[in-house]
Amino acid sequence: MITYYYNNTYESLKDKRSKKETELIKERKDTPYPNYDQLKAERDQEDPQLVFTIKNSDGTVVKKEFQAPKEGVQRFHWNLRYTLPNPIDLSTSSFYNPWAPIDEGTLVEPGTYTVQMDLFEDGQMSSLVAPKSFTVKALKNTV
């Protein structure tokens, strides 16, 4: 379980425009109608993502988790598994089989790992915090 605190709220271009229009309406002023390019930019704007990069002690990327940025304390669960080497499998059947195994990567070995939180917004990645280390330990009842 990875717990983090994000202290910013995300405002899209549409949210910013709506807020500005609301202020103009309260002041009893005319609100300008957005032009085509502004509306297209609002429609095509991608939502930002928090990118959590988990690396082993050698610095090799083990897993990347993507979360939507929400203000406050948040949590997500990492299943201590590597990313699948071949995430696309075209040999699956066309019907739903509830007893079919779930494709998962292999479990990581015990050791020291780091997690780094970055923000991917408007096509650019920006680091939010320095990497934090944690230890994965094997349970005594495992082989």
Short mmCIF file of N, CA, C and O in Angstrom, two decimals:
data_model
loop_
_atom_site.label_atom_id
_atom_site.label_comp_id
_atom_site.label_asym_id
_atom_site.label_seq_id
_atom_site.Cartn_x
_atom_site.Cartn_y
_atom_site.Cartn_z
N MET A 1 0.85 -1.16 0.00
CA MET A 1 0.00 0.00 0.00
C MET A 1 0.90 1.23 0.00
O MET A 1 1.76 1.38 0.86
N ILE A 2 0.70 2.10 -0.96
CA ILE A 2 1.48 3.32 -1.06
C ILE A 2 0.56 4.49 -0.76
O ILE A 2 -0.48 4.65 -1.41
N THR A 3 0.93 5.30 0.22
CA THR A 3 0.14 6.45 0.65
C THR A 3 0.90 7.72 0.28
O THR A 3 2.11 7.81 0.48
N TYR A 4 0.19 8.68 -0.25
CA TYR A 4 0.82 9.94 -0.63
C TYR A 4 -0.13 11.10 -0.40
O TYR A 4 -1.35 10.91 -0.25
N TYR A 5 0.42 12.29 -0.34
CA TYR A 5 -0.37 13.51 -0.17
C TYR A 5 -0.13 14.40 -1.38
O TYR A 5 1.01 14.71 -1.72
N TYR A 6 -1.20 14.82 -2.01
CA TYR A 6 -1.11 15.74 -3.15
C TYR A 6 -1.86 17.00 -2.76
O TYR A 6 -3.04 16.94 -2.41
N ASN A 7 -1.21 18.15 -2.82
CA ASN A 7 -1.81 19.37 -2.29
C ASN A 7 -2.34 20.34 -3.33
O ASN A 7 -2.71 21.45 -2.98
N ASN A 8 -2.38 19.96 -4.57
CA ASN A 8 -2.89 20.86 -5.60
C ASN A 8 -4.20 20.33 -6.16
O ASN A 8 -4.45 19.14 -6.18
N THR A 9 -5.02 21.25 -6.61
CA THR A 9 -6.23 20.85 -7.32
C THR A 9 -5.98 21.12 -8.79
O THR A 9 -5.32 22.08 -9.17
N TYR A 10 -6.53 20.26 -9.62
CA TYR A 10 -6.33 20.39 -11.06
C TYR A 10 -7.50 21.16 -11.64
O TYR A 10 -8.66 20.87 -11.36
N GLU A 11 -7.19 22.16 -12.44
CA GLU A 11 -8.21 22.91 -13.16
C GLU A 11 -7.93 22.78 -14.65
O GLU A 11 -6.86 23.16 -15.12
N SER A 12 -8.90 22.27 -15.37
CA SER A 12 -8.75 22.16 -16.82
C SER A 12 -8.99 23.53 -17.45
O SER A 12 -9.40 24.49 -16.78
N LEU A 13 -8.74 23.62 -18.75
CA LEU A 13 -8.98 24.88 -19.45
C LEU A 13 -10.45 25.27 -19.37
O LEU A 13 -10.79 26.45 -19.19
N LYS A 14 -11.33 24.28 -19.45
CA LYS A 14 -12.76 24.55 -19.36
C LYS A 14 -13.13 25.04 -17.97
O LYS A 14 -13.94 25.97 -17.82
N ASP A 15 -12.55 24.45 -16.92
CA ASP A 15 -12.81 24.89 -15.56
C ASP A 15 -12.35 26.33 -15.36
O ASP A 15 -13.05 27.13 -14.72
N LYS A 16 -11.18 26.66 -15.88
CA LYS A 16 -10.66 28.02 -15.76
C LYS A 16 -11.57 29.02 -16.47
O LYS A 16 -11.85 30.11 -15.96
N ARG A 17 -12.04 28.64 -17.67
CA ARG A 17 -12.92 29.53 -18.43
C ARG A 17 -14.25 29.72 -17.69
O ARG A 17 -14.76 30.82 -17.57
N SER A 18 -14.81 28.62 -17.15
CA SER A 18 -16.08 28.71 -16.43
C SER A 18 -15.95 29.58 -15.18
O SER A 18 -16.86 30.36 -14.87
N LYS A 19 -14.84 29.46 -14.49
CA LYS A 19 -14.61 30.27 -13.29
C LYS A 19 -14.53 31.75 -13.65
O LYS A 19 -15.11 32.60 -12.97
N LYS A 20 -13.82 32.04 -14.75
CA LYS A 20 -13.70 33.42 -15.20
C LYS A 20 -15.06 33.98 -15.63
O LYS A 20 -15.40 35.12 -15.31
N GLU A 21 -15.86 33.16 -16.32
CA GLU A 21 -17.19 33.59 -16.74
C GLU A 21 -18.10 33.84 -15.54
O GLU A 21 -18.87 34.80 -15.52
N THR A 22 -17.99 33.00 -14.51
CA THR A 22 -18.79 33.18 -13.30
C THR A 22 -18.46 34.50 -12.62
O THR A 22 -19.37 35.21 -12.16
N GLU A 23 -17.17 34.83 -12.56
CA GLU A 23 -16.77 36.10 -11.96
C GLU A 23 -17.30 37.28 -12.76
O GLU A 23 -17.75 38.28 -12.19
N LEU A 24 -17.28 37.18 -14.09
CA LEU A 24 -17.80 38.26 -14.93
C LEU A 24 -19.30 38.41 -14.75
O LEU A 24 -19.82 39.53 -14.74
N ILE A 25 -20.02 37.30 -14.60
CA ILE A 25 -21.47 37.35 -14.41
C ILE A 25 -21.80 38.02 -13.07
O ILE A 25 -22.74 38.81 -12.98
N LYS A 26 -21.03 37.69 -12.03
CA LYS A 26 -21.26 38.31 -10.72
C LYS A 26 -21.03 39.81 -10.76
O LYS A 26 -21.69 40.57 -10.06
N GLU A 27 -20.08 40.24 -11.61
CA GLU A 27 -19.79 41.67 -11.76
C GLU A 27 -20.72 42.34 -12.77
O GLU A 27 -20.58 43.51 -13.08
N ARG A 28 -21.67 41.54 -13.31
CA ARG A 28 -22.65 42.01 -14.30
C ARG A 28 -21.97 42.56 -15.56
O ARG A 28 -22.33 43.60 -16.10
N LYS A 29 -20.95 41.83 -16.02
CA LYS A 29 -20.25 42.19 -17.26
C LYS A 29 -20.55 41.14 -18.31
O LYS A 29 -21.00 40.03 -18.02
N ASP A 30 -20.28 41.50 -19.56
CA ASP A 30 -20.48 40.56 -20.66
C ASP A 30 -19.44 39.45 -20.60
O ASP A 30 -18.27 39.70 -20.30
N THR A 31 -19.88 38.27 -20.93
CA THR A 31 -18.95 37.12 -21.00
C THR A 31 -18.64 36.86 -22.46
O THR A 31 -19.55 36.67 -23.27
N PRO A 32 -17.37 36.86 -22.83
CA PRO A 32 -17.01 36.59 -24.23
C PRO A 32 -17.23 35.12 -24.57
O PRO A 32 -17.00 34.23 -23.74
N TYR A 33 -17.70 34.87 -25.77
CA TYR A 33 -17.88 33.49 -26.23
C TYR A 33 -16.53 32.97 -26.73
O TYR A 33 -15.85 33.65 -27.49
N PRO A 34 -16.12 31.77 -26.31
CA PRO A 34 -14.82 31.26 -26.76
C PRO A 34 -14.83 30.96 -28.26
O PRO A 34 -15.86 30.53 -28.81
N ASN A 35 -13.68 31.16 -28.89
CA ASN A 35 -13.60 30.87 -30.32
C ASN A 35 -13.36 29.37 -30.54
O ASN A 35 -13.22 28.60 -29.59
N TYR A 36 -13.31 28.99 -31.79
CA TYR A 36 -13.18 27.57 -32.14
C TYR A 36 -11.90 26.95 -31.58
O TYR A 36 -11.92 25.85 -31.05
N ASP A 37 -10.78 27.67 -31.70
CA ASP A 37 -9.50 27.14 -31.22
C ASP A 37 -9.51 26.90 -29.71
O ASP A 37 -8.96 25.91 -29.23
N GLN A 38 -10.14 27.80 -28.97
CA GLN A 38 -10.23 27.63 -27.52
C GLN A 38 -11.10 26.41 -27.16
O GLN A 38 -10.74 25.63 -26.28
N LEU A 39 -12.22 26.27 -27.84
CA LEU A 39 -13.09 25.11 -27.58
C LEU A 39 -12.41 23.81 -27.96
O LEU A 39 -12.54 22.80 -27.27
N LYS A 40 -11.67 23.83 -29.07
CA LYS A 40 -10.94 22.63 -29.50
C LYS A 40 -9.85 22.27 -28.49
O LYS A 40 -9.64 21.11 -28.16
N ALA A 41 -9.15 23.30 -27.98
CA ALA A 41 -8.11 23.04 -26.98
C ALA A 41 -8.70 22.46 -25.71
O ALA A 41 -8.13 21.56 -25.09
N GLU A 42 -9.89 22.94 -25.31
CA GLU A 42 -10.57 22.38 -24.13
C GLU A 42 -10.95 20.92 -24.36
O GLU A 42 -10.79 20.08 -23.48
N ARG A 43 -11.46 20.63 -25.54
CA ARG A 43 -11.89 19.27 -25.85
C ARG A 43 -10.72 18.31 -25.93
O ARG A 43 -10.80 17.16 -25.47
N ASP A 44 -9.61 18.76 -26.50
CA ASP A 44 -8.46 17.88 -26.73
C ASP A 44 -7.50 17.81 -25.55
O ASP A 44 -6.55 17.03 -25.60
N GLN A 45 -7.72 18.60 -24.52
CA GLN A 45 -6.80 18.60 -23.39
C GLN A 45 -6.89 17.25 -22.65
O GLN A 45 -7.96 16.78 -22.31
N GLU A 46 -5.72 16.66 -22.44
CA GLU A 46 -5.65 15.40 -21.72
C GLU A 46 -5.60 15.66 -20.22
O GLU A 46 -5.01 16.64 -19.78
N ASP A 47 -6.22 14.77 -19.47
CA ASP A 47 -6.18 14.90 -18.02
C ASP A 47 -4.77 14.60 -17.53
O ASP A 47 -4.10 13.70 -18.04
N PRO A 48 -4.30 15.32 -16.53
CA PRO A 48 -2.97 15.03 -15.99
C PRO A 48 -2.97 13.71 -15.24
O PRO A 48 -4.03 13.21 -14.82
N GLN A 49 -1.80 13.14 -15.08
CA GLN A 49 -1.65 11.87 -14.38
C GLN A 49 -0.49 11.97 -13.39
O GLN A 49 0.53 12.57 -13.69
N LEU A 50 -0.68 11.39 -12.23
CA LEU A 50 0.42 11.20 -11.31
C LEU A 50 1.08 9.88 -11.68
O LEU A 50 0.40 8.86 -11.80
N VAL A 51 2.37 9.91 -11.92
CA VAL A 51 3.11 8.71 -12.33
C VAL A 51 4.01 8.29 -11.17
O VAL A 51 4.87 9.06 -10.75
N PHE A 52 3.79 7.09 -10.68
CA PHE A 52 4.61 6.54 -9.61
C PHE A 52 5.55 5.52 -10.22
O PHE A 52 5.10 4.49 -10.74
N THR A 53 6.84 5.81 -10.19
CA THR A 53 7.84 4.92 -10.76
C THR A 53 8.50 4.16 -9.63
O THR A 53 9.11 4.76 -8.74
N ILE A 54 8.38 2.83 -9.67
CA ILE A 54 8.97 1.97 -8.65
C ILE A 54 10.21 1.33 -9.25
O ILE A 54 10.14 0.71 -10.31
N LYS A 55 11.35 1.51 -8.56
CA LYS A 55 12.62 0.97 -9.04
C LYS A 55 13.24 0.08 -7.98
O LYS A 55 13.03 0.28 -6.79
N ASN A 56 14.04 -0.90 -8.45
CA ASN A 56 14.75 -1.76 -7.51
C ASN A 56 16.06 -1.09 -7.10
O ASN A 56 16.35 0.04 -7.51
N SER A 57 16.88 -1.79 -6.31
CA SER A 57 18.12 -1.19 -5.79
C SER A 57 19.14 -0.92 -6.89
O SER A 57 20.04 -0.10 -6.71
N ASP A 58 19.00 -1.59 -8.05
CA ASP A 58 19.90 -1.34 -9.18
C ASP A 58 19.48 -0.14 -10.01
O ASP A 58 20.17 0.26 -10.94
N GLY A 59 18.29 0.41 -9.73
CA GLY A 59 17.78 1.54 -10.50
C GLY A 59 16.94 1.12 -11.69
O GLY A 59 16.54 1.97 -12.49
N THR A 60 16.66 -0.17 -11.81
CA THR A 60 15.84 -0.67 -12.91
C THR A 60 14.37 -0.44 -12.59
O THR A 60 13.91 -0.74 -11.49
N VAL A 61 13.62 0.07 -13.56
CA VAL A 61 12.19 0.31 -13.35
C VAL A 61 11.47 -1.03 -13.27
O VAL A 61 11.56 -1.87 -14.16
N VAL A 62 10.77 -1.23 -12.17
CA VAL A 62 10.02 -2.46 -11.93
C VAL A 62 8.56 -2.29 -12.38
O VAL A 62 7.99 -3.15 -13.02
N LYS A 63 7.98 -1.14 -12.04
CA LYS A 63 6.57 -0.91 -12.34
C LYS A 63 6.30 0.58 -12.39
O LYS A 63 6.94 1.37 -11.70
N LYS A 64 5.34 0.97 -13.22
CA LYS A 64 4.85 2.34 -13.25
C LYS A 64 3.35 2.28 -13.00
O LYS A 64 2.64 1.54 -13.67
N GLU A 65 2.90 3.05 -12.03
CA GLU A 65 1.48 3.13 -11.69
C GLU A 65 1.00 4.54 -12.02
O GLU A 65 1.69 5.52 -11.74
N PHE A 66 -0.20 4.63 -12.60
CA PHE A 66 -0.77 5.92 -12.97
C PHE A 66 -2.03 6.17 -12.14
O PHE A 66 -2.89 5.29 -12.04
N GLN A 67 -2.10 7.37 -11.56
CA GLN A 67 -3.25 7.75 -10.74
C GLN A 67 -3.71 9.14 -11.15
O GLN A 67 -2.91 9.98 -11.56
N ALA A 68 -5.01 9.37 -11.01
CA ALA A 68 -5.55 10.70 -11.27
C ALA A 68 -5.21 11.61 -10.08
O ALA A 68 -5.32 11.18 -8.94
N PRO A 69 -4.79 12.84 -10.34
CA PRO A 69 -4.44 13.73 -9.21
C PRO A 69 -5.69 14.21 -8.48
O PRO A 69 -6.59 14.79 -9.08
N LYS A 70 -5.74 13.93 -7.20
CA LYS A 70 -6.82 14.40 -6.33
C LYS A 70 -6.17 15.03 -5.11
O LYS A 70 -5.18 14.53 -4.60
N GLU A 71 -6.76 16.11 -4.65
CA GLU A 71 -6.20 16.80 -3.50
C GLU A 71 -6.43 15.99 -2.23
O GLU A 71 -7.48 15.39 -2.03
N GLY A 72 -5.39 15.94 -1.39
CA GLY A 72 -5.52 15.26 -0.11
C GLY A 72 -4.67 14.00 -0.04
O GLY A 72 -3.84 13.73 -0.90
N VAL A 73 -4.91 13.23 1.02
CA VAL A 73 -4.19 11.98 1.23
C VAL A 73 -4.86 10.89 0.38
O VAL A 73 -6.07 10.70 0.44
N GLN A 74 -4.06 10.19 -0.40
CA GLN A 74 -4.56 9.15 -1.29
C GLN A 74 -3.74 7.89 -1.09
O GLN A 74 -2.60 7.94 -0.61
N ARG A 75 -4.29 6.76 -1.51
CA ARG A 75 -3.59 5.48 -1.43
C ARG A 75 -3.85 4.67 -2.69
O ARG A 75 -4.89 4.80 -3.31
N PHE A 76 -2.89 3.83 -3.01
CA PHE A 76 -3.11 2.81 -4.04
C PHE A 76 -2.30 1.58 -3.67
O PHE A 76 -1.38 1.62 -2.87
N HIS A 77 -2.69 0.49 -4.26
CA HIS A 77 -2.11 -0.81 -3.92
C HIS A 77 -1.21 -1.28 -5.05
O HIS A 77 -1.63 -1.32 -6.20
N TRP A 78 0.03 -1.61 -4.73
CA TRP A 78 0.94 -2.24 -5.67
C TRP A 78 1.03 -3.71 -5.26
O TRP A 78 1.32 -4.02 -4.11
N ASN A 79 0.81 -4.61 -6.18
CA ASN A 79 0.76 -6.04 -5.86
C ASN A 79 2.12 -6.72 -5.80
O ASN A 79 2.21 -7.94 -5.85
N LEU A 80 3.21 -5.95 -5.70
CA LEU A 80 4.58 -6.47 -5.61
C LEU A 80 4.94 -7.35 -6.80
O LEU A 80 5.65 -8.34 -6.67
N ARG A 81 4.45 -6.98 -7.96
CA ARG A 81 4.73 -7.74 -9.18
C ARG A 81 5.35 -6.83 -10.24
O ARG A 81 5.09 -5.64 -10.29
N TYR A 82 6.17 -7.46 -11.08
CA TYR A 82 6.74 -6.77 -12.23
C TYR A 82 5.64 -6.51 -13.26
O TYR A 82 4.60 -7.16 -13.26
N THR A 83 5.91 -5.57 -14.15
CA THR A 83 5.02 -5.37 -15.29
C THR A 83 5.17 -6.56 -16.23
O THR A 83 6.27 -7.10 -16.40
N LEU A 84 4.07 -6.97 -16.83
CA LEU A 84 4.14 -8.08 -17.78
C LEU A 84 5.10 -7.76 -18.92
O LEU A 84 5.06 -6.67 -19.47
N PRO A 85 5.96 -8.71 -19.30
CA PRO A 85 6.87 -8.43 -20.42
C PRO A 85 6.14 -8.34 -21.75
O PRO A 85 6.55 -7.61 -22.63
N ASN A 86 5.05 -9.08 -21.90
CA ASN A 86 4.26 -9.05 -23.13
C ASN A 86 2.81 -8.74 -22.75
O ASN A 86 2.01 -9.64 -22.57
N PRO A 87 2.45 -7.46 -22.64
CA PRO A 87 1.12 -7.12 -22.14
C PRO A 87 -0.01 -7.44 -23.10
O PRO A 87 -1.16 -7.48 -22.70
N ILE A 88 0.30 -7.68 -24.37
CA ILE A 88 -0.75 -7.97 -25.35
C ILE A 88 -0.70 -9.44 -25.70
O ILE A 88 0.34 -9.97 -26.10
N ASP A 89 -1.83 -10.10 -25.55
CA ASP A 89 -1.94 -11.52 -25.89
C ASP A 89 -3.11 -11.69 -26.84
O ASP A 89 -4.27 -11.52 -26.45
N LEU A 90 -2.82 -12.00 -28.10
CA LEU A 90 -3.88 -12.13 -29.10
C LEU A 90 -4.47 -13.54 -29.15
O LEU A 90 -5.38 -13.80 -29.94
N SER A 91 -3.99 -14.43 -28.30
CA SER A 91 -4.49 -15.80 -28.35
C SER A 91 -5.62 -16.07 -27.38
O SER A 91 -6.00 -17.21 -27.20
N THR A 92 -6.17 -15.06 -26.74
CA THR A 92 -7.25 -15.28 -25.78
C THR A 92 -8.54 -15.59 -26.53
O THR A 92 -8.74 -15.16 -27.67
N SER A 93 -9.42 -16.31 -25.86
CA SER A 93 -10.68 -16.68 -26.49
C SER A 93 -11.63 -15.49 -26.50
O SER A 93 -11.47 -14.53 -25.75
N SER A 94 -12.65 -15.56 -27.35
CA SER A 94 -13.58 -14.45 -27.49
C SER A 94 -14.67 -14.47 -26.43
O SER A 94 -15.40 -13.51 -26.29
N PHE A 95 -14.79 -15.55 -25.67
CA PHE A 95 -15.82 -15.59 -24.63
C PHE A 95 -15.18 -15.44 -23.25
O PHE A 95 -14.00 -15.68 -23.07
N TYR A 96 -16.00 -15.02 -22.29
CA TYR A 96 -15.52 -14.80 -20.93
C TYR A 96 -15.42 -16.13 -20.20
O TYR A 96 -16.39 -16.87 -20.12
N ASN A 97 -14.25 -16.42 -19.68
CA ASN A 97 -14.05 -17.64 -18.91
C ASN A 97 -13.70 -17.24 -17.48
O ASN A 97 -12.60 -16.76 -17.21
N PRO A 98 -14.61 -17.42 -16.52
CA PRO A 98 -14.34 -16.98 -15.15
C PRO A 98 -13.24 -17.78 -14.45
O PRO A 98 -12.72 -17.35 -13.43
N TRP A 99 -12.86 -18.95 -14.98
CA TRP A 99 -11.84 -19.77 -14.34
C TRP A 99 -10.47 -19.60 -15.00
O TRP A 99 -9.52 -20.25 -14.61
N ALA A 100 -10.39 -18.73 -15.98
CA ALA A 100 -9.10 -18.51 -16.64
C ALA A 100 -8.17 -17.75 -15.70
O ALA A 100 -8.62 -16.89 -14.93
N PRO A 101 -6.88 -18.06 -15.71
CA PRO A 101 -5.96 -17.34 -14.82
C PRO A 101 -5.78 -15.89 -15.26
O PRO A 101 -5.92 -15.56 -16.43
N ILE A 102 -5.49 -15.05 -14.30
CA ILE A 102 -5.24 -13.63 -14.57
C ILE A 102 -3.79 -13.47 -14.96
O ILE A 102 -2.89 -14.02 -14.32
N ASP A 103 -3.55 -12.73 -16.02
CA ASP A 103 -2.17 -12.47 -16.44
C ASP A 103 -1.53 -11.48 -15.47
O ASP A 103 -1.99 -10.35 -15.33
N GLU A 104 -0.50 -11.93 -14.79
CA GLU A 104 0.22 -11.08 -13.86
C GLU A 104 1.72 -11.29 -14.07
O GLU A 104 2.15 -12.35 -14.49
N GLY A 105 2.48 -10.28 -13.74
CA GLY A 105 3.93 -10.41 -13.80
C GLY A 105 4.42 -11.24 -12.63
O GLY A 105 3.68 -11.57 -11.70
N THR A 106 5.68 -11.56 -12.63
CA THR A 106 6.25 -12.34 -11.53
C THR A 106 6.44 -11.47 -10.30
O THR A 106 6.55 -10.25 -10.40
N LEU A 107 6.47 -12.10 -9.13
CA LEU A 107 6.68 -11.37 -7.89
C LEU A 107 8.11 -10.82 -7.83
O LEU A 107 9.04 -11.44 -8.33
N VAL A 108 8.26 -9.66 -7.21
CA VAL A 108 9.59 -9.07 -7.05
C VAL A 108 10.32 -9.80 -5.93
O VAL A 108 9.70 -10.40 -5.04
N GLU A 109 11.64 -9.77 -5.98
CA GLU A 109 12.43 -10.40 -4.93
C GLU A 109 12.54 -9.45 -3.73
O GLU A 109 12.43 -8.23 -3.88
N PRO A 110 12.75 -9.98 -2.54
CA PRO A 110 12.92 -9.11 -1.37
C PRO A 110 14.12 -8.20 -1.55
O PRO A 110 15.13 -8.57 -2.16
N GLY A 111 14.00 -7.00 -1.03
CA GLY A 111 15.10 -6.03 -1.15
C GLY A 111 14.60 -4.62 -0.96
O GLY A 111 13.47 -4.37 -0.55
N THR A 112 15.45 -3.67 -1.30
CA THR A 112 15.12 -2.26 -1.16
C THR A 112 14.63 -1.71 -2.49
O THR A 112 15.25 -1.95 -3.53
N TYR A 113 13.55 -0.98 -2.44
CA TYR A 113 12.94 -0.37 -3.63
C TYR A 113 12.71 1.11 -3.36
O TYR A 113 12.67 1.54 -2.21
N THR A 114 12.56 1.87 -4.44
CA THR A 114 12.24 3.29 -4.31
C THR A 114 10.99 3.58 -5.13
O THR A 114 10.73 2.92 -6.15
N VAL A 115 10.25 4.56 -4.67
CA VAL A 115 9.09 5.04 -5.43
C VAL A 115 9.24 6.55 -5.58
O VAL A 115 9.63 7.25 -4.64
N GLN A 116 8.96 7.02 -6.79
CA GLN A 116 9.08 8.44 -7.10
C GLN A 116 7.76 8.91 -7.69
O GLN A 116 7.18 8.24 -8.55
N MET A 117 7.28 10.07 -7.25
CA MET A 117 6.02 10.61 -7.74
C MET A 117 6.30 11.77 -8.69
O MET A 117 6.96 12.74 -8.33
N ASP A 118 5.80 11.65 -9.92
CA ASP A 118 5.94 12.68 -10.94
C ASP A 118 4.55 13.07 -11.42
O ASP A 118 3.59 12.31 -11.30
N LEU A 119 4.46 14.25 -12.00
CA LEU A 119 3.21 14.72 -12.59
C LEU A 119 3.38 14.83 -14.09
O LEU A 119 4.29 15.51 -14.57
N PHE A 120 2.52 14.14 -14.84
CA PHE A 120 2.52 14.23 -16.30
C PHE A 120 1.36 15.13 -16.69
O PHE A 120 0.20 14.78 -16.54
N GLU A 121 1.70 16.35 -17.17
CA GLU A 121 0.67 17.33 -17.52
C GLU A 121 1.10 18.07 -18.77
O GLU A 121 2.23 18.53 -18.88
N ASP A 122 0.19 18.19 -19.71
CA ASP A 122 0.42 18.90 -20.97
C ASP A 122 1.65 18.37 -21.71
O ASP A 122 2.44 19.13 -22.26
N GLY A 123 1.85 17.06 -21.67
CA GLY A 123 2.94 16.43 -22.40
C GLY A 123 4.30 16.55 -21.74
O GLY A 123 5.30 16.19 -22.33
N GLN A 124 4.35 17.05 -20.51
CA GLN A 124 5.63 17.21 -19.82
C GLN A 124 5.59 16.53 -18.46
O GLN A 124 4.58 16.57 -17.76
N MET A 125 6.70 15.90 -18.11
CA MET A 125 6.84 15.22 -16.83
C MET A 125 7.62 16.11 -15.88
O MET A 125 8.69 16.60 -16.22
N SER A 126 7.06 16.32 -14.69
CA SER A 126 7.76 17.12 -13.68
C SER A 126 7.80 16.34 -12.37
O SER A 126 6.81 15.76 -11.95
N SER A 127 8.97 16.31 -11.76
CA SER A 127 9.16 15.58 -10.53
C SER A 127 8.56 16.36 -9.37
O SER A 127 8.79 17.56 -9.23
N LEU A 128 7.79 15.69 -8.52
CA LEU A 128 7.13 16.35 -7.39
C LEU A 128 7.90 16.16 -6.09
O LEU A 128 7.95 17.07 -5.27
N VAL A 129 8.42 14.96 -5.88
CA VAL A 129 9.17 14.68 -4.65
C VAL A 129 10.39 13.83 -4.99
O VAL A 129 10.43 13.17 -6.03
N ALA A 130 11.34 13.83 -4.09
CA ALA A 130 12.51 12.97 -4.25
C ALA A 130 12.09 11.52 -4.03
O ALA A 130 11.12 11.25 -3.31
N PRO A 131 12.80 10.55 -4.63
CA PRO A 131 12.44 9.15 -4.43
C PRO A 131 12.50 8.75 -2.96
O PRO A 131 13.39 9.16 -2.22
N LYS A 132 11.52 7.97 -2.53
CA LYS A 132 11.46 7.44 -1.16
C LYS A 132 11.73 5.95 -1.22
O LYS A 132 11.20 5.24 -2.07
N SER A 133 12.53 5.46 -0.29
CA SER A 133 12.87 4.03 -0.30
C SER A 133 12.01 3.27 0.69
O SER A 133 11.52 3.82 1.68
N PHE A 134 11.81 2.00 0.39
CA PHE A 134 11.09 1.09 1.27
C PHE A 134 11.65 -0.31 1.06
O PHE A 134 12.34 -0.57 0.07
N THR A 135 11.38 -1.20 2.00
CA THR A 135 11.94 -2.55 1.96
C THR A 135 10.82 -3.56 1.77
O THR A 135 9.79 -3.49 2.44
N VAL A 136 11.06 -4.50 0.86
CA VAL A 136 10.16 -5.63 0.67
C VAL A 136 10.80 -6.83 1.36
O VAL A 136 11.94 -7.19 1.07
N LYS A 137 10.06 -7.43 2.29
CA LYS A 137 10.58 -8.57 3.04
C LYS A 137 9.78 -9.82 2.70
O LYS A 137 8.56 -9.74 2.49
N ALA A 138 10.46 -10.96 2.70
CA ALA A 138 9.77 -12.24 2.47
C ALA A 138 9.12 -12.70 3.77
O ALA A 138 9.65 -12.49 4.86
N LEU A 139 7.95 -13.28 3.64
CA LEU A 139 7.28 -13.85 4.80
C LEU A 139 7.96 -15.14 5.21
O LEU A 139 8.54 -15.85 4.40
N LYS A 140 7.87 -15.49 6.48
CA LYS A 140 8.55 -16.70 6.96
C LYS A 140 7.89 -17.98 6.48
O LYS A 140 8.49 -19.02 6.51
N ASN A 141 6.65 -17.90 6.02
CA ASN A 141 5.97 -19.11 5.57
C ASN A 141 6.11 -19.34 4.07
O ASN A 141 5.39 -20.15 3.51
N THR A 142 7.04 -18.65 3.41
CA THR A 142 7.24 -18.84 1.98
C THR A 142 8.46 -19.71 1.74
O THR A 142 9.31 -19.88 2.58
N VAL A 143 8.52 -20.26 0.55
CA VAL A 143 9.64 -21.15 0.20
C VAL A 143 10.78 -20.35 -0.35
O VAL A 143 10.67 -19.38 -0.99
#
